[in-house]
Amino acid sequence: MFAKIKKPLLMCLIVATLIFSALLVRLYFQLQESLEKIIHYQPELATQFFDHKGRLVANVFDKELRFYANFDEIPPRMIEALLAVEDTLFFEHGGINFDAISRAMIKNVLAGKYLEGGSTLTQQLVKNIALNRDKTLTRKLKEAILSFQVERALTKEQILERYLNETFFGHGYYGVKAAAQGYFKKPLQELTLKEIAMIVGLPRAPSFYDPTRNLEFSLSRANNILERMKTLGWISEREYLASIAEVPEVYSQSLTQNKAPYVIDEALRQLSYLPNLKGGGYSIKLNIDLDYQRIAQDALVVGYERIIDRIQSRKRKTEKNTPKEEVQDTTLNGAMVVTENRTGKILALIGGIDHNKSAFNRATQAKRQFGSAIKPFIYQVAFDNGYSPASQVPDIARSFNKTFDQQSKKQNEQDIQITEEVSEGEYWRPRNYSRSFNGVVTLKSALTNSLNLATINLVESIGFERIYDNIEKLGFNHIPKDMSIVLGSLSLSPLDAAKEYSIFSNQGTMITPYLIDSVQDRFGKITTFTTQEEYITSKEQSFLVSNILEEAVAKGTGKRAKVKGIDLAGKTGTTNENVDAWFCGFSPDIQVIVWYGRDDNSPIGKYESGGIVGPPAFAYFFKNLLKLEPGLKRDFDIPKGVYKKSIGGEIFYYTKISNPSNSNKLESIQQKPIF
């Protein structure tokens, strides 16, 4: 009878064994892709941006904030603490600790519920990288098979390295490197034993033991780990007591730690061609200086607040019942771009008053009319064609056949106001802001005081087509082909303006401003970015304009930009009805472009012209920059090929091309234009 039963039972056992073996073989081959994922481990890594001094500007990531730590970077005490609490026999088992599994099963059965598991670190690694957390037999079999395979394919050190980089440590931190920097603002090598114990205690219940939320529970968990290490003889009694008494300072930080959001937005846009930009672990060095960025942001806000104060003060004078606390202005905004003259490196870039309220980057994305800020380029054309700062031009009224439409009329400049006296819509009669005429003036005086009529007459003398062609060659886009461009009807961004004004700040060579210095990928390959420049005119010729712009700051339309102790040059610009206000200026080393306007393109305010709005922010920036960098170059150099002459008690600079003795008429100029 027993023999009859034994034979079928044996057959069933053989069949079951064969089926189970077939299942294992099937799972083995099914898991090859998962095994490759663990062996060739490439986790999502945060991309980091640094300023030119190596200071962190921002961490950028998609879903997981992680920085990779090689095994050599991980403190030995961290390995010991981890093994003490998670897998003491890690270096002795082959992937599965059957004794630990047995103990865990007995505890769970006696308790009548799940209390603990017997998973090794290898099993936890497999589960974290390649499997889900379902408590099914199939998943457990997969975990076991993969654990054996991983142990054969990788060294113990490689397994630990992957585990400590993959594991979630709470508060959005993945991997021990992110946890150390996030919780304690320290590199791994500087962590204390107590801090190490707090970190390795987190994976059991990351939210519950998060020290930023439950410090007492985190400390208690760490103390238990320290006690276990002492019991194992891995730390001394002295180390144990010292660590038990320690209460580390814990930080609750923003994961991105973004100190320059407009800069990072622009950098991400420029680097969008990189594969997996937010998860590829790039290290990106920017040209910005966080100190310059801070001063520029403060300067822009100071200028903004002064505009608001002036507008509200005038309103209170006209409306006696207006309360002192006004509703905050929601449309007024601004932008600032700071560059290095000789290289074009962007040292600061501010795209708005408050990124939290508006992420639109006005420094790079807003195209606004340029106003009188265009005039220096017109005078540069004149000087390169033989005119000199001492050349004379009439500042008198002119009437033009009205060849442009009403939209062109609205584009005309108001920084030194332009209005029209029109009879039946047939003529355009521009005039100066003062509504007076100055008769015959020098080009130096015309640019210093931003005289509209003198500039228009100068263009008539040179020839509109020549002016238009030269403006176009400078890279200005979407230029209206009518006289309105003489007074700044064309549009550009503050970043574009920084490029154009480099002709003056960089002595005749136009520099393309650039934000990114270098990009290093996760494998160490470095790509560097360099200055792009284009020769426009000689340094002697460009000095003629920059010297007049220095005069404009000293006693002309830009006098509110003046700062004691440093030479500054610049030009104001305002568009019709005070819609846009610019100040474009520079010192011997640094160039600053300032713009203010309303996002809805409505007027800033009745009296808010470029000479009032932009210069205070510019001056604030340089006053504070001198405190930061007292060694900043303070005096402009005069090129060797520049000469000076006193005419009527006034000093004029000139070159061989722009000699005051030359005729003003282009027909007699034999020198080929440099533009």
Tab-separated table of C-alpha atoms in Angstrom, residues 424-671:
chain	number	residue	atom	x	y	z
A	424	GLU	CA	-4.037	117.832	-42.492
A	425	GLY	CA	-1.649	114.940	-41.650
A	426	GLU	CA	0.848	115.940	-44.349
A	427	TYR	CA	4.025	116.764	-42.430
A	428	TRP	CA	6.097	115.447	-39.550
A	429	ARG	CA	7.607	118.224	-37.447
A	430	PRO	CA	9.680	116.768	-34.578
A	431	ARG	CA	10.888	118.993	-31.777
A	432	ASN	CA	13.057	118.901	-28.655
A	433	TYR	CA	11.779	118.217	-25.176
A	434	SER	CA	12.531	121.790	-24.168
A	435	ARG	CA	10.403	122.972	-27.121
A	436	SER	CA	13.244	125.338	-27.935
A	437	PHE	CA	15.950	125.404	-30.581
A	438	ASN	CA	19.658	125.736	-29.884
A	439	GLY	CA	20.760	127.016	-33.259
A	440	VAL	CA	24.102	125.651	-34.432
A	441	VAL	CA	25.664	123.175	-31.981
A	442	THR	CA	28.634	120.830	-31.969
A	443	LEU	CA	28.075	117.091	-32.303
A	444	LYS	CA	29.527	116.723	-28.827
A	445	SER	CA	26.842	119.004	-27.398
A	446	ALA	CA	24.111	117.364	-29.468
A	447	LEU	CA	24.870	113.871	-28.129
A	448	THR	CA	25.638	115.012	-24.578
A	449	ASN	CA	22.214	116.638	-24.343
A	450	SER	CA	20.437	114.160	-26.625
A	451	LEU	CA	19.129	116.808	-29.006
A	452	ASN	CA	16.577	115.323	-31.371
A	453	LEU	CA	16.580	118.009	-34.010
A	454	ALA	CA	20.368	118.158	-34.252
A	455	THR	CA	20.496	114.368	-34.628
A	456	ILE	CA	17.859	114.382	-37.361
A	457	ASN	CA	19.716	117.120	-39.245
A	458	LEU	CA	22.953	115.146	-38.891
A	459	VAL	CA	21.305	112.117	-40.476
A	460	GLU	CA	19.996	114.262	-43.294
A	461	SER	CA	23.553	115.465	-43.907
A	462	ILE	CA	25.076	111.973	-43.855
A	463	GLY	CA	22.231	110.367	-45.773
A	464	PHE	CA	19.452	108.193	-44.369
A	465	GLU	CA	20.377	105.184	-46.514
A	466	ARG	CA	23.925	105.171	-45.172
A	467	ILE	CA	22.688	105.383	-41.581
A	468	TYR	CA	20.139	102.631	-42.182
A	469	ASP	CA	22.695	100.306	-43.779
A	470	ASN	CA	25.192	100.778	-40.948
A	471	ILE	CA	22.573	100.241	-38.228
A	472	GLU	CA	21.542	97.048	-39.997
A	473	LYS	CA	25.151	95.830	-40.206
A	474	LEU	CA	25.480	96.212	-36.443
A	475	GLY	CA	22.987	93.395	-35.956
A	476	PHE	CA	19.879	95.389	-35.091
A	477	ASN	CA	16.772	93.515	-36.280
A	478	HIS	CA	13.328	94.510	-37.569
A	479	ILE	CA	14.398	98.070	-38.342
A	480	PRO	CA	11.670	100.367	-39.692
A	481	LYS	CA	12.943	101.971	-42.871
A	482	ASP	CA	11.993	105.524	-42.019
A	483	MET	CA	13.341	108.448	-40.027
A	484	SER	CA	11.762	107.130	-36.806
A	485	ILE	CA	14.781	104.840	-36.305
A	486	VAL	CA	16.926	107.944	-35.761
A	487	LEU	CA	15.072	108.409	-32.498
A	488	GLY	CA	14.924	104.759	-31.468
A	489	SER	CA	11.770	103.158	-32.861
A	490	LEU	CA	13.516	99.795	-33.323
A	491	SER	CA	13.109	97.141	-30.608
A	492	LEU	CA	15.546	94.884	-28.807
A	493	SER	CA	16.096	93.123	-25.483
A	494	PRO	CA	18.422	94.353	-22.714
A	495	LEU	CA	20.744	91.454	-23.568
A	496	ASP	CA	20.795	92.595	-27.205
A	497	ALA	CA	21.539	96.122	-25.983
A	498	ALA	CA	24.493	94.779	-23.980
A	499	LYS	CA	25.937	93.324	-27.160
A	500	GLU	CA	25.461	96.530	-29.170
A	501	TYR	CA	26.885	98.844	-26.489
A	502	SER	CA	30.011	96.706	-26.231
A	503	ILE	CA	31.179	98.636	-29.312
A	504	PHE	CA	31.774	101.555	-26.967
A	505	SER	CA	32.677	99.784	-23.724
A	506	ASN	CA	35.062	97.434	-25.561
A	507	GLN	CA	36.719	100.101	-27.696
A	508	GLY	CA	35.287	99.369	-31.123
A	509	THR	CA	34.978	95.584	-31.016
A	510	MET	CA	31.500	94.156	-30.522
A	511	ILE	CA	31.348	91.277	-28.039
A	512	THR	CA	28.504	88.755	-27.831
A	513	PRO	CA	27.607	88.466	-24.130
A	514	TYR	CA	27.796	84.883	-22.926
A	515	LEU	CA	26.515	83.277	-19.764
A	516	ILE	CA	28.108	79.815	-19.639
A	517	ASP	CA	31.817	79.223	-19.087
A	518	SER	CA	31.964	75.426	-19.237
A	519	VAL	CA	29.936	72.226	-19.037
A	520	GLN	CA	31.280	69.011	-17.518
A	521	ASP	CA	29.303	65.803	-17.975
A	522	ARG	CA	29.092	62.931	-15.478
A	523	PHE	CA	32.064	61.205	-17.135
A	524	GLY	CA	34.370	64.216	-16.770
A	525	LYS	CA	34.278	65.504	-20.358
A	526	ILE	CA	34.481	69.317	-20.368
A	527	THR	CA	33.152	71.665	-23.035
A	528	THR	CA	34.242	75.293	-22.744
A	529	PHE	CA	32.725	78.458	-24.196
A	530	THR	CA	34.760	81.421	-25.380
A	531	THR	CA	34.331	85.051	-26.369
A	532	GLN	CA	32.860	85.819	-29.789
A	533	GLU	CA	33.831	89.205	-31.142
A	534	GLU	CA	33.487	91.297	-34.283
A	535	TYR	CA	35.636	94.257	-35.228
A	536	ILE	CA	33.475	97.317	-35.954
A	537	THR	CA	35.723	100.331	-35.701
A	538	SER	CA	39.052	101.312	-34.220
A	539	LYS	CA	39.509	102.003	-30.524
A	540	GLU	CA	40.458	105.579	-31.403
A	541	GLN	CA	37.187	106.149	-33.258
A	542	SER	CA	35.016	104.473	-30.600
A	543	PHE	CA	36.689	106.636	-27.940
A	544	LEU	CA	35.182	109.730	-29.555
A	545	VAL	CA	31.689	108.456	-28.720
A	546	SER	CA	32.498	106.948	-25.319
A	547	ASN	CA	34.138	110.212	-24.243
A	548	ILE	CA	30.959	112.121	-25.113
A	549	LEU	CA	28.931	109.520	-23.192
A	550	GLU	CA	31.223	110.204	-20.236
A	551	GLU	CA	30.332	113.882	-20.656
A	552	ALA	CA	26.624	112.918	-20.720
A	553	VAL	CA	27.015	111.357	-17.259
A	554	ALA	CA	29.098	114.240	-15.952
A	555	LYS	CA	26.683	117.019	-16.938
A	556	GLY	CA	24.222	115.810	-19.564
A	557	THR	CA	21.052	113.717	-19.630
A	558	GLY	CA	22.695	110.934	-17.598
A	559	LYS	CA	23.950	113.024	-14.683
A	560	ARG	CA	21.865	111.046	-12.155
A	561	ALA	CA	24.128	108.072	-12.937
A	562	LYS	CA	27.233	109.847	-11.663
A	563	VAL	CA	29.223	108.094	-8.905
A	564	LYS	CA	32.041	109.771	-7.023
A	565	GLY	CA	35.471	108.230	-7.513
A	566	ILE	CA	35.005	106.462	-10.843
A	567	ASP	CA	34.698	107.451	-14.505
A	568	LEU	CA	31.351	106.409	-15.959
A	569	ALA	CA	29.855	106.841	-19.409
A	570	GLY	CA	26.322	106.212	-20.584
A	571	LYS	CA	23.243	107.147	-22.511
A	572	THR	CA	19.611	107.529	-21.515
A	573	GLY	CA	16.705	106.413	-23.666
A	574	THR	CA	12.964	106.929	-23.452
A	575	THR	CA	10.221	105.988	-25.881
A	576	ASN	CA	7.022	107.830	-26.704
A	577	GLU	CA	4.880	108.718	-23.669
A	578	ASN	CA	7.512	107.235	-21.323
A	579	VAL	CA	6.630	103.638	-22.185
A	580	ASP	CA	10.260	102.437	-21.974
A	581	ALA	CA	13.144	103.899	-19.989
A	582	TRP	CA	16.748	102.831	-20.596
A	583	PHE	CA	20.167	103.600	-19.262
A	584	CYS	CA	23.099	101.982	-21.050
A	585	GLY	CA	26.427	102.740	-19.410
A	586	PHE	CA	29.845	101.466	-18.470
A	587	SER	CA	32.993	101.997	-16.437
A	588	PRO	CA	36.482	101.135	-17.740
A	589	ASP	CA	35.819	97.461	-16.852
A	590	ILE	CA	32.093	96.847	-16.390
A	591	GLN	CA	29.039	97.540	-18.548
A	592	VAL	CA	25.487	97.805	-17.148
A	593	ILE	CA	22.236	97.912	-19.123
A	594	VAL	CA	19.145	99.004	-17.210
A	595	TRP	CA	15.567	98.929	-18.506
A	596	TYR	CA	12.237	99.760	-16.878
A	597	GLY	CA	8.767	99.592	-18.334
A	598	ARG	CA	5.316	98.131	-17.898
A	599	ASP	CA	4.473	94.630	-19.030
A	600	ASP	CA	1.281	95.880	-20.677
A	601	ASN	CA	3.221	98.552	-22.634
A	602	SER	CA	1.378	101.400	-20.962
A	603	PRO	CA	3.323	104.547	-19.903
A	604	ILE	CA	5.468	104.302	-16.774
A	605	GLY	CA	4.344	107.723	-15.597
A	606	LYS	CA	3.968	111.250	-16.914
A	607	TYR	CA	7.405	112.496	-15.819
A	608	GLU	CA	9.258	109.156	-15.773
A	609	SER	CA	11.758	109.672	-18.603
A	610	GLY	CA	14.996	107.756	-19.162
A	611	GLY	CA	17.096	110.426	-17.486
A	612	ILE	CA	15.128	109.970	-14.256
A	613	VAL	CA	14.205	106.275	-14.194
A	614	GLY	CA	17.320	104.273	-15.149
A	615	PRO	CA	20.347	106.189	-13.796
A	616	PRO	CA	19.590	105.725	-10.046
A	617	ALA	CA	19.723	101.927	-10.368
A	618	PHE	CA	22.941	102.215	-12.388
A	619	ALA	CA	24.515	104.514	-9.782
A	620	TYR	CA	23.393	102.258	-6.900
A	621	PHE	CA	25.057	99.305	-8.595
A	622	PHE	CA	28.428	101.034	-9.023
A	623	LYS	CA	28.427	102.580	-5.541
A	624	ASN	CA	28.049	99.136	-4.020
A	625	LEU	CA	30.355	97.463	-6.515
A	626	LEU	CA	33.165	99.809	-5.460
A	627	LYS	CA	32.668	98.665	-1.860
A	628	LEU	CA	32.911	95.058	-3.012
A	629	GLU	CA	35.818	95.638	-5.401
A	630	PRO	CA	37.785	98.741	-4.372
A	631	GLY	CA	40.495	97.810	-6.872
A	632	LEU	CA	38.161	98.209	-9.841
A	633	LYS	CA	39.709	100.264	-12.654
A	634	ARG	CA	38.458	103.836	-12.264
A	635	ASP	CA	39.803	105.894	-15.153
A	636	PHE	CA	39.253	105.591	-18.886
A	637	ASP	CA	42.390	105.308	-20.995
A	638	ILE	CA	42.914	107.612	-23.972
A	639	PRO	CA	44.203	105.651	-27.019
A	640	LYS	CA	47.497	106.878	-28.519
A	641	GLY	CA	45.918	107.904	-31.803
A	642	VAL	CA	43.518	110.324	-30.139
A	643	TYR	CA	44.350	114.014	-29.953
A	644	LYS	CA	42.711	116.933	-28.202
A	645	LYS	CA	42.201	120.540	-29.120
A	646	SER	CA	40.758	123.504	-27.296
A	647	ILE	CA	38.139	125.305	-29.380
A	648	GLY	CA	36.373	128.267	-27.848
A	649	GLY	CA	37.575	127.263	-24.409
A	650	GLU	CA	36.165	123.722	-24.719
A	651	ILE	CA	38.225	120.541	-25.121
A	652	PHE	CA	37.458	118.319	-28.118
A	653	TYR	CA	39.014	114.965	-28.926
A	654	TYR	CA	39.661	113.912	-32.514
A	655	THR	CA	41.543	111.422	-34.700
A	656	LYS	CA	43.180	111.609	-38.087
A	657	ILE	CA	39.884	110.549	-39.628
A	658	SER	CA	37.744	112.941	-37.586
A	659	ASN	CA	40.006	115.984	-37.638
A	660	PRO	CA	38.089	119.207	-36.877
A	661	SER	CA	39.885	120.854	-39.806
A	662	ASN	CA	38.124	118.487	-42.211
A	663	SER	CA	34.987	119.578	-44.004
A	664	ASN	CA	31.621	118.519	-42.600
A	665	LYS	CA	30.412	117.510	-46.024
A	666	LEU	CA	30.677	113.831	-46.880
A	667	GLU	CA	31.411	114.551	-50.530
A	668	SER	CA	34.851	115.864	-49.603
A	669	ILE	CA	35.744	112.917	-47.343
A	670	GLN	CA	38.034	110.501	-49.143
A	671	GLN	CA	38.433	108.111	-46.190
